[in-house]
Structure formats: C-alpha cells, structure tokens
C-alpha cells in the first residue's frame, strides 16, 4: 500500500502576465475570472512567481510539480517517498529508511542506504537558492522556488540555457525524475509533457485551486534524452507469462537494491499481495520517485495490464521489512483497501493469479496462504514499527476466490478439529458479512467524509476474548496495550483471515478458541462453518517452561559476520511471546538466518535457523532451538 492523496478536477484561471513573464509563447490564455469567481491568491501565484524568477516556462514547472505531488503541500511532513512540498524536494534520513518500505531497522548500513544523491534534492535546491533547508521543507513558496531553481540548473546543463520553447525542457524534466534508467526518466518526462499538452486542473486537499493550461502545440525534444547518458533498460527484461499484457518501467534505483536472487543464495520463498491506494498511473509514478517504495509488479484494475518495475532478481522496497524484502516478490494491485472491493475486478484477479502461478512455478514457491501473503501479514521488523505496519489489501480482498484461481483452494470440507490440531480459516466471502467502521483517514479517495459503520462481505472472522458475541474483541498488544480491539477497518489485531492456520485451543458450543498472539481467543464457528481442518500442519510450542521469544526479522548473530561487514541487529518483539502450553502453525521448514550487502554483493548466512509462524494476523519468526515441532 502506497497512499497517494485524492484528486478532484476543477477549473482554475491563469493570468496572462505570468505566462509572458515566464517567456512562454504559443500558450492559449484563459478567460478572465468573473466577479463571482475571482482568482484566489496562493499556490498558483507561487508557481507563477517562481517560473518568472528562474525563467522556467510555467507549464513545465506546473507539469513537474503535478506529477511529483499533485500540487499538494504537506508542509514540514515528508511524503511516503521522503519528499517535501509541492516540488517533492527529497531529504531522506536513515530513520525513514528504517521505518518505511525498506524496513531496514537494525541494519548497520542505514546511512549508506540513505546517502544516494537522488534522495537529497532539497539540499541541492538550498544551495541554488541560498535558502535554509528548513524553509524549503516548511514554506511552500520557498519549496516551489527551489524546484524551479533545480529545473533551471538542469536545463542549463543540458541545453546551455533556459529555453523559451516548452519542448526544449524535455531533458531537464527527465533528469528531475531522479531515475538513472533511461526508460524510467523517459516515462516520467512523457507523462509530464502529456499533461502539459492536454492541461490539468485540480483543487487540493487544503482548498487551493491550481491549473495547468494546455499547450496543444508542444513538441517535446525527446532526442535530448541521449545527452543524459542514462542506463539503457532492455524491455526484454520483462518477466511475465506471454499471455499477459506486460511492460517494463524501472522503479527508482534508490527504492530497491540490485541483487542476483536466487543464484547468490538468497531464497525467494513468498509473494506479497498489496494494493496501491492510488491509481495505476500514480503508483507507477510514485515508485519512480526516489526515496520511497517500489514493487516488482503493478496490476491495473480495469483490464489486468501489468507493469513490471523491478527485476525479480533484485530487492524491491515493498514490504516494510528488510528480511521479507530479501525473500519475496511484491505485487501491487490498483485499488483501495477501504473501497469495499469495488476496484478488485475479475480481470485483475485473473491476471494476478496467472502472474503468481508463473512466479511460484519459476521459483518453487508453494501455492498456499503461508507463502502467498498480504502486506497486512508481514511482521514489523522491530517493536516500535509493528503498530504502524500496512493493512492492505484489506478485508475486501477475496482470498478464497484468489486461491481457487491459483489452483490451490484453501476451502475444503468445513468442520472443527480436535484441541491441539490445526484449522484453516475459511469463512467464505460473499456470505461472510462483517461490520467495519471506515473513517476519512482510511479512504484516500475522499468518498468517506466522516466515520461510518457498514456491513460488507469480508475475508476475516472477528476474534473475541470469550465465547460470546457480546464479549470484547481481542486487542492486539501493539495497537491496544490496555484496551479491547475495535471494528475499525484498519484494526487488523482482532481478525483471523481466510487461509491462515491456527491451533485449536478450546471448543464451547458454537465457538472455537485458537491460540493467537500469546492468548486464547474465540471465533463464532457453528458447525465448523468458518474453519477447515488443516491436515499435516507443522505445529510448534515453546521448548522450555519459559515463553519463547518472537522476532520480526531474521539476521545472523553479530559474530557470524565476516570482518569488515557491520552486523545488522534484531531483538525480540517486546509485547509478543509464545507462552508455555500454547501452540502455533509453522509455515514450513526452518530457514537459515541471512543478510545481504548490496555494495559488495555479499550474502551472509548464519548458523542458526528460524521458523516462520502464523502468530496473529501477521507472521512472526522464532528460533528453531527455542521451540519443539510436531504434527
């Protein structure tokens, strides 16, 4: 999930004087504002003033800003890609890399990861304008001036000046993308100039109306791209079934790491299903912006078209957990988790299933819910990050339907199982109607103006603290340390999801108890209609009388790293453990701890092994030596 801000398209006027001051010729002027609709002062004028000051054609400046931020200011707060202000000037810190999509908490090379120059355009803009970096972060007018100064510097470097012809800014726009890859920079520039040609109008979240007037006769100087000497990207790199409509556009290099999986010993053992929380085009644009996340693939809602953005051999920063990123492939789906499934079309489900079957066969990934997981199933890499982990693709993703399309149904004969054995959660979807509360912050489409409850088909069963529908919902320790869970759509801590497997702890009438997050929790399960016995599951328990520690990552011990390589660190998740007497389902055989150093290509494999287990709504890791396994 990579949230983008909602967009509403409304008209706004541009003054002719600003266009003339920017040296733009051949740009049609708009009608003057009427007395009932005056031209408001604000962001539009800030763009006009900056364009005039740095001799950047106003359509170019507006077009770049539109594709960087949708003209939203987010003052003082970085976007999900580590950028500030309407011009998305980047200043990515190690802390952002630790807690963002890279999930690099505990890594000793955090400073190196955050040092890429493309992640610090704000500093370059500060040097060009003489303004303090803090002002460029917090003051939108200063931020726009900084972006204009950067664009002008790029134009001077590529053309020797600041051309009046809008089309002659093609290379400068491509360079502003920050992409070192030719296809990535070209795709960004092409989108910008497409907007310049057709025009765009927006009203931002804070009520500012901005308009880019169309320049219908613009002729982008695409031949300038060769002068940037960017890396060529062979379209043949696309890794898709031949039956899919699949293209390749590279993500920003800083949003992942080059590797050689699995040839270099890094196993690929899972596929993470996401939703974009944005349009298809916005997600692709976001992944091309340095400083944020990426995904190996993005799938369009309307027709199932696929864009690959990261080669499968490389790591994409997609899961918010570096250990998961090392061993998984990320697939984004155009859609919104709070939109009641309306964006998850049959075409999208089928294209995704075809792609995932292809990838699973190629890399030997088991087609089950223990290895085909949601972003909401990924563990937090450390204690401080668990509560903020993403919750997509959300309760409207029909996991049982999806697994049937994969040819690996999870919903066999329903029924309960004896205490101590495992069950798979299989509530169905269409008839499994649950009440959820949706609030404005859950829905970036803007379609939810106030918090409201609704009853909808869902992929989960709610979990209670006692065998009664009136009992409180279980509150996950990381989210509700002192209280009960809620029906908020993003409150993943009180839900068991279709395809997940848990060990039966008790049975009372129509209620089944399972071990979950260190507790006994209850789901309504009359006649076993919401569960299927899970035959052959590996069940683990604490090996000693003391609880077994639970982790969010899988790094070797410090003394197992070769000299010259700084060890990554990890600690148990402070609010989780496996008490004696409880049992949990392992997703497979234990795997060796490992780490990766992209600067040298070194893979470090530890001597210890860890099980991945279904601990609560999310997966977790435990050391093999701390548990006993059985069936």
Coordinates of N, CA, C and O in Angstrom, one line a residue, residues 1-3 80 97 99-104 113 251-252 254-257 261 267-276 287 291-298 309-312 314-333 359 365 371-379 381 388-393 618:
X1 N 0.9 -1.2 0.0 CA 0.0 0.0 0.0 C 0.9 1.2 0.0 O 1.8 1.4 0.8
X2 N 0.6 2.1 -0.9 CA 1.4 3.3 -1.0 C 0.4 4.5 -1.2 O 0.0 4.8 -2.3
X3 N 0.0 5.1 -0.2 CA -1.0 6.1 -0.2 C -0.7 7.3 -1.0 O 0.4 7.9 -0.8
X80 N 5.4 9.8 1.4 CA 5.8 8.4 1.6 C 7.1 8.1 0.8 O 7.8 7.1 1.0
X97 N 14.4 5.3 6.2 CA 14.7 4.0 5.6 C 14.4 2.9 6.5 O 14.0 1.8 6.1
X99 N 12.0 2.8 9.0 CA 10.6 2.6 9.2 C 9.7 2.6 8.0 O 8.5 2.4 8.1
X100 N 10.3 2.9 6.8 CA 9.5 2.9 5.6 C 9.4 1.6 4.9 O 9.6 0.5 5.5
X101 N 9.2 1.6 3.6 CA 9.0 0.4 2.8 C 10.3 -0.4 2.8 O 10.2 -1.6 2.5
X102 N 11.5 0.2 3.0 CA 12.7 -0.6 3.0 C 12.7 -1.5 4.3 O 13.3 -2.6 4.2
X103 N 12.1 -1.0 5.4 CA 12.0 -1.9 6.6 C 13.4 -2.2 7.1 O 13.6 -3.3 7.6
X104 N 14.3 -1.2 7.0 CA 15.7 -1.5 7.3 C 16.1 -1.3 8.7 O 17.3 -1.1 9.0
X113 N 22.6 3.6 2.8 CA 21.4 3.4 2.0 C 20.7 4.8 1.8 O 20.1 5.1 0.7
X251 N 11.6 1.1 -11.6 CA 11.4 2.0 -10.4 C 12.7 2.7 -10.1 O 13.8 2.4 -10.7
X252 N 12.7 3.7 -9.3 CA 13.9 4.5 -8.9 C 14.9 3.6 -8.3 O 14.5 2.7 -7.5
X254 N 17.0 4.0 -6.1 CA 17.1 4.1 -4.6 C 16.0 3.4 -3.9 O 16.0 3.2 -2.7
X255 N 15.0 2.9 -4.6 CA 13.8 2.3 -4.0 C 13.9 0.8 -4.0 O 12.9 0.1 -3.8
X256 N 15.1 0.3 -4.1 CA 15.4 -1.1 -4.1 C 16.9 -1.4 -4.1 O 17.7 -0.4 -3.9
X257 N 17.2 -2.6 -4.2 CA 18.7 -2.9 -4.3 C 18.9 -4.0 -5.4 O 18.2 -5.0 -5.5
X261 N 19.2 -12.7 -6.9 CA 18.4 -13.8 -6.3 C 17.9 -14.8 -7.4 O 17.6 -14.3 -8.5
X267 N 17.2 -17.0 -1.0 CA 16.0 -17.7 -1.5 C 14.8 -16.7 -1.7 O 14.7 -15.7 -1.1
X268 N 14.0 -17.1 -2.7 CA 12.7 -16.3 -2.9 C 11.6 -17.3 -2.5 O 11.4 -18.3 -3.2
X269 N 11.0 -17.1 -1.4 CA 10.0 -18.1 -0.9 C 8.6 -17.6 -0.6 O 7.8 -18.3 -0.1
X270 N 8.3 -16.3 -1.0 CA 7.0 -15.8 -0.8 C 6.7 -14.7 -1.8 O 7.6 -14.1 -2.4
X271 N 5.4 -14.5 -1.9 CA 4.9 -13.4 -2.8 C 3.9 -12.5 -1.9 O 3.1 -13.1 -1.3
X272 N 4.2 -11.2 -1.9 CA 3.4 -10.3 -1.1 C 2.4 -9.6 -2.0 O 2.7 -8.9 -3.0
X273 N 1.1 -9.7 -1.6 CA 0.0 -9.1 -2.3 C -0.3 -7.7 -1.7 O -0.6 -7.6 -0.5
X274 N -0.3 -6.6 -2.5 CA -0.6 -5.3 -2.0 C -1.7 -4.7 -2.8 O -2.1 -5.2 -3.8
X275 N -2.2 -3.6 -2.3 CA -3.0 -2.7 -3.1 C -2.3 -1.3 -3.1 O -1.5 -1.0 -2.2
X276 N -2.6 -0.5 -4.1 CA -1.8 0.7 -4.4 C -2.3 1.9 -3.5 O -1.5 2.9 -3.3
X287 N 6.6 5.0 -7.6 CA 7.7 4.0 -7.5 C 8.9 4.5 -8.3 O 10.1 4.1 -8.1
X291 N 13.3 7.6 -3.0 CA 13.1 7.8 -1.6 C 12.0 7.1 -1.0 O 11.8 7.1 0.2
X292 N 11.2 6.4 -1.8 CA 10.1 5.7 -1.3 C 10.1 4.2 -1.5 O 11.2 3.6 -1.5
X293 N 9.0 3.6 -1.8 CA 8.9 2.2 -2.0 C 8.9 1.8 -3.5 O 9.0 2.7 -4.4
X294 N 8.7 0.6 -3.7 CA 8.6 0.1 -5.1 C 7.9 -1.3 -5.0 O 7.5 -1.7 -3.9
X295 N 7.7 -1.9 -6.1 CA 7.2 -3.2 -6.2 C 7.7 -3.9 -7.4 O 8.1 -3.2 -8.4
X296 N 7.8 -5.2 -7.4 CA 8.2 -5.9 -8.7 C 7.2 -5.7 -9.8 O 7.6 -5.5 -10.9
X297 N 5.9 -5.7 -9.4 CA 4.8 -5.6 -10.4 C 3.7 -4.7 -9.9 O 3.4 -4.7 -8.7
X298 N 3.0 -4.1 -10.9 CA 1.8 -3.3 -10.6 C 0.7 -3.8 -11.6 O 1.0 -3.9 -12.8
X309 N 8.4 -3.4 -12.6 CA 9.2 -2.2 -12.2 C 10.5 -2.6 -11.6 O 11.4 -1.7 -11.5
X310 N 10.7 -3.8 -11.1 CA 11.9 -4.3 -10.5 C 12.1 -5.7 -11.0 O 11.2 -6.5 -10.9
X311 N 13.3 -6.0 -11.5 CA 13.6 -7.4 -11.9 C 13.5 -8.3 -10.7 O 13.8 -7.9 -9.5
X312 N 13.0 -9.5 -10.9 CA 12.8 -10.4 -9.8 C 14.1 -10.8 -9.0 O 14.1 -11.2 -7.9
X314 N 16.2 -8.7 -8.1 CA 16.6 -7.6 -7.2 C 15.6 -7.5 -6.1 O 14.4 -8.0 -6.1
X315 N 15.9 -6.8 -5.0 CA 15.1 -6.5 -3.9 C 14.3 -5.2 -4.2 O 14.8 -4.2 -4.6
X316 N 13.0 -5.3 -4.0 CA 12.2 -4.1 -4.1 C 11.8 -3.7 -2.6 O 11.6 -4.6 -1.8
X317 N 11.8 -2.4 -2.3 CA 11.4 -2.0 -1.0 C 9.9 -1.9 -1.0 O 9.3 -0.9 -1.3
X318 N 9.2 -3.0 -0.6 CA 7.8 -3.1 -0.8 C 7.1 -3.6 0.5 O 5.9 -3.3 0.6
X319 N 7.7 -4.2 1.4 CA 7.0 -4.9 2.4 C 7.1 -4.2 3.8 O 6.5 -4.5 4.7
X320 N 8.1 -3.2 3.9 CA 8.3 -2.6 5.2 C 9.1 -3.4 6.2 O 9.1 -3.1 7.4
X321 N 9.7 -4.4 5.7 CA 10.5 -5.3 6.5 C 11.7 -5.9 5.6 O 11.4 -6.6 4.6
X322 N 12.9 -5.5 5.9 CA 14.0 -5.9 5.0 C 14.2 -7.4 4.9 O 14.4 -7.9 3.8
X323 N 14.0 -8.1 5.9 CA 14.0 -9.6 5.8 C 13.0 -10.1 4.8 O 13.3 -11.0 4.0
X324 N 11.8 -9.6 4.9 CA 10.7 -10.0 4.0 C 11.1 -9.6 2.6 O 10.9 -10.3 1.6
X325 N 11.6 -8.3 2.4 CA 12.0 -7.9 1.1 C 13.0 -8.8 0.5 O 13.0 -9.0 -0.8
X326 N 14.0 -9.3 1.3 CA 15.0 -10.2 0.8 C 14.5 -11.4 0.1 O 15.0 -11.9 -0.9
X327 N 13.4 -11.9 0.7 CA 12.9 -13.2 0.3 C 11.6 -13.3 -0.5 O 11.0 -14.3 -0.7
X328 N 11.1 -12.1 -0.9 CA 9.8 -12.1 -1.5 C 9.8 -11.3 -2.8 O 10.7 -10.6 -3.1
X329 N 8.7 -11.4 -3.5 CA 8.3 -10.6 -4.7 C 7.0 -9.9 -4.4 O 6.1 -10.5 -3.9
X330 N 7.0 -8.6 -4.6 CA 5.9 -7.8 -4.3 C 5.0 -7.5 -5.5 O 5.5 -7.1 -6.6
X331 N 3.7 -7.7 -5.4 CA 2.8 -7.5 -6.5 C 1.7 -6.5 -6.0 O 0.9 -6.8 -5.1
X332 N 1.7 -5.3 -6.6 CA 0.7 -4.2 -6.3 C -0.5 -4.3 -7.2 O -0.4 -4.6 -8.4
X333 N -1.7 -4.1 -6.6 CA -2.9 -4.1 -7.3 C -3.6 -2.8 -7.2 O -3.8 -2.2 -6.1
X359 N 5.3 -17.1 -11.3 CA 6.4 -16.8 -10.4 C 6.6 -18.0 -9.5 O 7.7 -18.4 -9.2
X365 N 7.9 -21.6 -5.2 CA 7.2 -21.1 -4.1 C 5.9 -21.8 -3.9 O 5.1 -22.0 -4.8
X371 N 2.6 -18.8 2.0 CA 3.7 -18.2 1.2 C 3.1 -17.2 0.2 O 3.9 -16.4 -0.4
X372 N 1.8 -17.2 -0.1 CA 1.2 -16.1 -0.8 C 0.4 -15.3 0.2 O -0.6 -15.6 0.7
X373 N 1.1 -14.2 0.6 CA 0.6 -13.4 1.8 C 0.2 -12.0 1.4 O 0.6 -11.5 0.4
X374 N -0.5 -11.4 2.3 CA -0.9 -10.0 2.1 C 0.2 -9.1 2.8 O 0.9 -9.5 3.7
X375 N 0.2 -7.8 2.4 CA 1.1 -6.9 3.1 C 0.7 -6.8 4.5 O 1.5 -6.5 5.4
X376 N -0.6 -7.0 4.8 CA -1.1 -7.0 6.2 C -0.6 -8.2 7.0 O -0.9 -8.2 8.2
X377 N 0.0 -9.1 6.4 CA 0.5 -10.3 7.1 C 2.0 -10.2 7.4 O 2.5 -11.1 8.1
X378 N 2.7 -9.2 6.9 CA 4.1 -9.0 7.1 C 4.4 -8.6 8.5 O 3.8 -7.6 9.0
X379 N 5.4 -9.2 9.2 CA 5.6 -8.7 10.6 C 6.4 -7.4 10.6 O 7.1 -7.0 9.6
X381 N 9.5 -5.2 11.7 CA 10.8 -5.6 11.9 C 11.3 -5.4 13.3 O 12.2 -6.0 13.8
X388 N 2.4 0.4 13.2 CA 2.2 1.2 12.0 C 2.3 0.4 10.7 O 2.3 1.0 9.6
X389 N 2.5 -0.9 10.8 CA 2.6 -1.7 9.5 C 1.3 -1.6 8.7 O 0.2 -1.4 9.2
X390 N 1.5 -1.7 7.4 CA 0.3 -1.5 6.5 C -0.7 -2.6 6.6 O -0.4 -3.7 7.1
X391 N -1.9 -2.3 6.2 CA -3.0 -3.3 6.4 C -3.7 -3.7 5.0 O -4.8 -4.2 5.0
X392 N -3.0 -3.4 3.9 CA -3.6 -3.8 2.6 C -3.3 -5.2 2.3 O -2.3 -5.8 2.9
X393 N -4.0 -5.9 1.4 CA -5.1 -5.3 0.6 C -6.4 -5.2 1.2 O -7.4 -4.8 0.6
X618 N -0.5 -11.3 11.7 CA 0.7 -11.3 11.0 C 1.6 -12.5 11.3 O 1.4 -13.2 12.3

